[in-house]
C-alpha positions as a LaTeX table, in Angstrom:
\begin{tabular}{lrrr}
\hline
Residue & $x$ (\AA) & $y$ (\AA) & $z$ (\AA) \\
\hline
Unk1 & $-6.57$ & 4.31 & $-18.92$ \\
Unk2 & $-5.07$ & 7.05 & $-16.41$ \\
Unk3 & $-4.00$ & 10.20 & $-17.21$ \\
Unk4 & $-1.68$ & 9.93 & $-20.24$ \\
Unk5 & $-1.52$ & 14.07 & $-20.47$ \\
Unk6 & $-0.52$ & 14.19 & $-17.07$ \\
Unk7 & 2.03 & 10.90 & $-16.35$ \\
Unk8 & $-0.68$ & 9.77 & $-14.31$ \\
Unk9 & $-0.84$ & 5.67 & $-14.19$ \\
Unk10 & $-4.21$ & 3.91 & $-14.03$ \\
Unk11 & $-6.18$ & 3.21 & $-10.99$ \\
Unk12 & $-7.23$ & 0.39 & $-11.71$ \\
Unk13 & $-5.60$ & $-1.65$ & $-12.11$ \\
Unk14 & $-3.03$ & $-0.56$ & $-10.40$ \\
Unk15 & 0.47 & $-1.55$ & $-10.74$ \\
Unk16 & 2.58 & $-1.92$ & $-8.22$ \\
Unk17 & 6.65 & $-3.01$ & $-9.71$ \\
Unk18 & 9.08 & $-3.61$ & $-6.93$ \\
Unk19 & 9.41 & $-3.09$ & $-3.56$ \\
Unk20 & 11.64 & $-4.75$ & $-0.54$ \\
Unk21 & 10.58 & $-4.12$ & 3.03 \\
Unk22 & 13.14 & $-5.05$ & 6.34 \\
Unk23 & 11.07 & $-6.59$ & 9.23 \\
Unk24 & 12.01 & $-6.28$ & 12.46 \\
Unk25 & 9.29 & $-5.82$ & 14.88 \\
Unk26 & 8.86 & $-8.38$ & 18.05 \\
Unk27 & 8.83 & $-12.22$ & 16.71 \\
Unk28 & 8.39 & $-11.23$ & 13.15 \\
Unk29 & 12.13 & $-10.86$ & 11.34 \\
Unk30 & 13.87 & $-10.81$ & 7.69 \\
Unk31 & 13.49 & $-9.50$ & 4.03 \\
Unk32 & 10.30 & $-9.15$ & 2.07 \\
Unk33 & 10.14 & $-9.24$ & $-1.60$ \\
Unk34 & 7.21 & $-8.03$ & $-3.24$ \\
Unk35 & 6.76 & $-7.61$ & $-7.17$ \\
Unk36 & 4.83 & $-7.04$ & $-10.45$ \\
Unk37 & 1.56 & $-6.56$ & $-7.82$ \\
Unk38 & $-1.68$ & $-5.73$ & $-9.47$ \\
Unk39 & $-4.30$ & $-3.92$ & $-6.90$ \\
Unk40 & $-8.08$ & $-4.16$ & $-8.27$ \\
Unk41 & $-10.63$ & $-2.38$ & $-6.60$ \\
Unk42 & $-10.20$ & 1.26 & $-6.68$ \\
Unk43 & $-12.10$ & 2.20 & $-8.98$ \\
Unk44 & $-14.90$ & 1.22 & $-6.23$ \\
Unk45 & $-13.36$ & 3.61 & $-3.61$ \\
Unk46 & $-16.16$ & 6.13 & $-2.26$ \\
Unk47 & $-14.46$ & 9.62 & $-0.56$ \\
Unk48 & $-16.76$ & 9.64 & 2.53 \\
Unk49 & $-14.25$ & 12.80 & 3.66 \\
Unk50 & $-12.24$ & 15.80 & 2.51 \\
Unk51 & $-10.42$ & 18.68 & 4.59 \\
Unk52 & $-7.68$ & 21.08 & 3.18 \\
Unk53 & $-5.38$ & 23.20 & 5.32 \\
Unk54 & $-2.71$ & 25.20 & 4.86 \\
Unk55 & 0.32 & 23.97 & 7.80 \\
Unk56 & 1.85 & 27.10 & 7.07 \\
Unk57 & 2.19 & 30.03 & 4.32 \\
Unk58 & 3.42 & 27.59 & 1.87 \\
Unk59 & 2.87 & 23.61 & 3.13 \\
Unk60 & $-0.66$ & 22.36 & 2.79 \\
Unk61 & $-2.33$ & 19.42 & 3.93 \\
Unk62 & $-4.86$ & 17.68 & 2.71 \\
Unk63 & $-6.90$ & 14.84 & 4.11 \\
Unk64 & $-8.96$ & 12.19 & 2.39 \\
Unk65 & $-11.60$ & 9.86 & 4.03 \\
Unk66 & $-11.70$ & 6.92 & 1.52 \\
Unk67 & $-14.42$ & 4.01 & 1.71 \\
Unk68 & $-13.95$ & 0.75 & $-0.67$ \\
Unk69 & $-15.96$ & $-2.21$ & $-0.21$ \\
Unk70 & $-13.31$ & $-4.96$ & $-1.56$ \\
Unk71 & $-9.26$ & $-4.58$ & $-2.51$ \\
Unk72 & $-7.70$ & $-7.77$ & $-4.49$ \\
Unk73 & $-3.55$ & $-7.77$ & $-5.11$ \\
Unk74 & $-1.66$ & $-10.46$ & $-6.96$ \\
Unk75 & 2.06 & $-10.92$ & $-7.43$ \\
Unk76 & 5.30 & $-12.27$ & $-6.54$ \\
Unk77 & 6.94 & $-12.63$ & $-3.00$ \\
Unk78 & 10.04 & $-13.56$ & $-1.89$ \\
Unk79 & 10.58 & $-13.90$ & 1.88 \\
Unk80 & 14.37 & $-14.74$ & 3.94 \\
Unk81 & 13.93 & $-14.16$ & 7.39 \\
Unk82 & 11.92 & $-15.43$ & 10.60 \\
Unk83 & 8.84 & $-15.71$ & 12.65 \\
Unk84 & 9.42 & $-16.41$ & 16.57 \\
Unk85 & 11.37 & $-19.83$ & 16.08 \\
Unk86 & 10.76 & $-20.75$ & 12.44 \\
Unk87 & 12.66 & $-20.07$ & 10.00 \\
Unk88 & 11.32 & $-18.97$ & 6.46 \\
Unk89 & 13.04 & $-18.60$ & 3.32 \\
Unk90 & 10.44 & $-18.90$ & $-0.11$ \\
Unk91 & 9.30 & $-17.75$ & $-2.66$ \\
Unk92 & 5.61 & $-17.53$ & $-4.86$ \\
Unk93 & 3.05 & $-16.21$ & $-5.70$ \\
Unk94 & 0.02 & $-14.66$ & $-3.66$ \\
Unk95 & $-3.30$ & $-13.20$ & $-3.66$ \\
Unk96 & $-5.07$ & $-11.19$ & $-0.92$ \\
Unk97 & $-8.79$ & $-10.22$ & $-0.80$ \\
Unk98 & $-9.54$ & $-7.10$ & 1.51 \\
Unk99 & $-13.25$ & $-6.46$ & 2.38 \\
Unk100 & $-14.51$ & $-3.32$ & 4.19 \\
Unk101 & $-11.37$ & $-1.10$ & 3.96 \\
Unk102 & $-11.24$ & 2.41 & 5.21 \\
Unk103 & $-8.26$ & 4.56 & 4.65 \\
Unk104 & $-7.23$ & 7.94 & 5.35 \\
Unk105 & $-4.97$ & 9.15 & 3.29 \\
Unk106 & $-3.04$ & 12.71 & 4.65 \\
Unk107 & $-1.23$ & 13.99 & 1.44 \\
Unk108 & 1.21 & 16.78 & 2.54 \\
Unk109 & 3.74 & 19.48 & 0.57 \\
Unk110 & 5.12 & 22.40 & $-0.07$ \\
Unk111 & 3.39 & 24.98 & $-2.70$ \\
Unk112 & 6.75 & 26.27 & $-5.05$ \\
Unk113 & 5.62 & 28.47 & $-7.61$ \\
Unk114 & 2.02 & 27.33 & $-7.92$ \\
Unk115 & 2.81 & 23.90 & $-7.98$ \\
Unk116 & 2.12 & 21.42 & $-5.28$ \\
Unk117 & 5.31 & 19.28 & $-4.51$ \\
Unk118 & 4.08 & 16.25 & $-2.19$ \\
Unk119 & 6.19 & 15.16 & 0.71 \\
Unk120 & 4.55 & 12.55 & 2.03 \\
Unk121 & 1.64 & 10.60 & 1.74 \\
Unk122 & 0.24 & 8.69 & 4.47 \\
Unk123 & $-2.60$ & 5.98 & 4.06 \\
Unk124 & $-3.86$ & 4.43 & 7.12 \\
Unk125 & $-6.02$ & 1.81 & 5.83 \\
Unk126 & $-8.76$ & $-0.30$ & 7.86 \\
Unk127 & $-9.30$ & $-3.54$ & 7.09 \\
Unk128 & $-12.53$ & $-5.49$ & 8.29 \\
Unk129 & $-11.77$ & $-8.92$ & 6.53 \\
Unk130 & $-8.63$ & $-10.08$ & 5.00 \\
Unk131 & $-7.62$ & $-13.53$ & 3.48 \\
Unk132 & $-4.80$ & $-14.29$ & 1.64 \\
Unk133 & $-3.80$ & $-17.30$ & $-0.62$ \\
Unk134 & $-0.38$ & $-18.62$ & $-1.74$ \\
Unk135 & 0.85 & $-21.06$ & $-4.14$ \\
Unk136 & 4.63 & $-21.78$ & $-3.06$ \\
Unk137 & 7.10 & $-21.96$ & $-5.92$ \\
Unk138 & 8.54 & $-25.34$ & $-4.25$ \\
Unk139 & 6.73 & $-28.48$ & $-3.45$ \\
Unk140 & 9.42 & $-29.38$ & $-0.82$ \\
Unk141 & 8.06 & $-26.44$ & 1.48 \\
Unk142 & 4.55 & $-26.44$ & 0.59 \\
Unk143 & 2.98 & $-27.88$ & 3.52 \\
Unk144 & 4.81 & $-25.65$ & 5.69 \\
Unk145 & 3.54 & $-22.80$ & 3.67 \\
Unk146 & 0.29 & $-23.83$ & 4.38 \\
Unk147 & 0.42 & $-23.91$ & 7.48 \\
Unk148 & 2.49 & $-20.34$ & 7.55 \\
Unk149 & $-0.31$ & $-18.89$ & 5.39 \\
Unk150 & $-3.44$ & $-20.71$ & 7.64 \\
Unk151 & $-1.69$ & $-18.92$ & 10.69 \\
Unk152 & $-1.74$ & $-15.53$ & 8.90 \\
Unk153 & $-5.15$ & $-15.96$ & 7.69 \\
Unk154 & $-6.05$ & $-16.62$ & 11.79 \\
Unk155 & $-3.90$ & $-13.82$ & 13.45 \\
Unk156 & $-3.68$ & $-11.48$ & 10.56 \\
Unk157 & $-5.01$ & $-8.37$ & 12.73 \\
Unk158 & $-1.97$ & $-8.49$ & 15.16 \\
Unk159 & 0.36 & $-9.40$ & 12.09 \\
Unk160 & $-1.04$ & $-6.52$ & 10.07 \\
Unk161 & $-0.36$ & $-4.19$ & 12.81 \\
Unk162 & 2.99 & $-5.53$ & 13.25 \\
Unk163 & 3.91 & $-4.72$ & 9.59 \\
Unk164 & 1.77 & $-1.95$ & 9.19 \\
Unk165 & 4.15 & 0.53 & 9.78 \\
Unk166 & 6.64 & $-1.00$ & 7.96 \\
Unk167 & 4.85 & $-1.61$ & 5.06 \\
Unk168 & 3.99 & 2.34 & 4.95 \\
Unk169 & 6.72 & 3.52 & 4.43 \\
Unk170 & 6.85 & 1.72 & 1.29 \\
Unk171 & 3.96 & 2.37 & 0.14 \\
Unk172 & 4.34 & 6.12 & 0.94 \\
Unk173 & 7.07 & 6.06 & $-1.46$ \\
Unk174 & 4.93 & 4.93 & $-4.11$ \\
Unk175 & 2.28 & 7.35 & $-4.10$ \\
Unk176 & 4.44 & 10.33 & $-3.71$ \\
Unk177 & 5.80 & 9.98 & $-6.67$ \\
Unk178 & 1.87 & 8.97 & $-8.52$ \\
Unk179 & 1.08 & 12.11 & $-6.67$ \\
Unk180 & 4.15 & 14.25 & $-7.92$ \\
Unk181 & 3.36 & 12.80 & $-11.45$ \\
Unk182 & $-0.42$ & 14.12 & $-11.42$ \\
Unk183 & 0.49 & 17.68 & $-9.58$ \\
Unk184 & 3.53 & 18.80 & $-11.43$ \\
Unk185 & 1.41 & 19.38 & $-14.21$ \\
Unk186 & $-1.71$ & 21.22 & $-12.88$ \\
Unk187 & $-2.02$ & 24.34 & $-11.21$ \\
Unk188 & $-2.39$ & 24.80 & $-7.69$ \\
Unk189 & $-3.94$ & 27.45 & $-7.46$ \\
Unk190 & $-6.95$ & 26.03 & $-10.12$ \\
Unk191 & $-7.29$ & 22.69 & $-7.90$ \\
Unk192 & $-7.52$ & 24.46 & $-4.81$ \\
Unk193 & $-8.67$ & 27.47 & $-5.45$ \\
\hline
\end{tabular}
């Protein structure tokens, strides 16, 4: 349901439109396409950890220990681009399971006139299992999906924090504005008092 009153989108699910990502980190190269991604599983998240601070008279900080037992996301990729020697350029449609993630997220603004105007917002997620699955939109390149997608299911810790980073920044994007949505219509000063 969300927040209706206050622009604020569901949880979950959450929906996730468009985003494109440029890789360029060691062996790993090219565009990635994600879209219309659907994240289940929040509404399981457990805050194991809170902190506020003020960075200075007017930015705070604050600092969320989050604790969720199982993430699933569905959509659309689109991938041009290359890892080590291969060469990969597809498109379809995925799932990925995530089991045992911890996050911190570190949420951080200025305070204007009693409102709290996010800057950025940082999640460093944990993952303890991951698996994803893929169903390629083109028979031709299938079984090299496969493989390609049995690799990442293998090695997915060093991928992951290969893209990590990368990915971040996206997703930082994303939740600033969720966040900017949700705290442009409360008061500050009545959240935090």
């Amino acid at each position: 349901i969300g927040l209706p009153e206050f622009d604020f989108p569901p949880m979950d699910p959450l929906f996730y439109e468009y985003g494109k990502v440029m890789l360029n980190s060691g062996e790993l190269r090219g565009e990635l396409i994600m879209s219309n991604v659907t994240a289940i599983g929040l509404s399981k998240a457990r805050i194991f950890n809170a902190r506020t601070q003020f960075l200075s008279h007017d930015v705070f900080r604050l600092e969320i220990g989050v604790q969720m037992p199982k993430l699933f996301l569905k959509g659309a990729a689109k991938i041009n681009g290359s890892l080590s020697i291969f060469r990969i350029v597809n498109e379809g449609n995925f799932n990925i399971t995530l089991n045992d993630v911890r996050a911190l997220w570190e949420i951080t603004g200025h305070v204007v006139n009693d409102t709290w105007i996010v800057e950025q917002f940082h999640i460093t997620p944990l993952i303890g299992k991951f698996k994803i699955y893929y169903k390629d939109l083109s028979e031709s390149t299938k079984e090299f999906s496969d493989l390609l997608i049995n690799f990442v299911n293998e090695y997915w810790p060093t991928i992951y924090r290969t893209v990590l980073p990368i990915m971040a920044k996206e997703w930082d994007k994303f939740y600033i504005d969720i966040a900017n949505r949700l705290f442009a219509k409360v008061s500050f000063s009545k959240v935090f008092p």
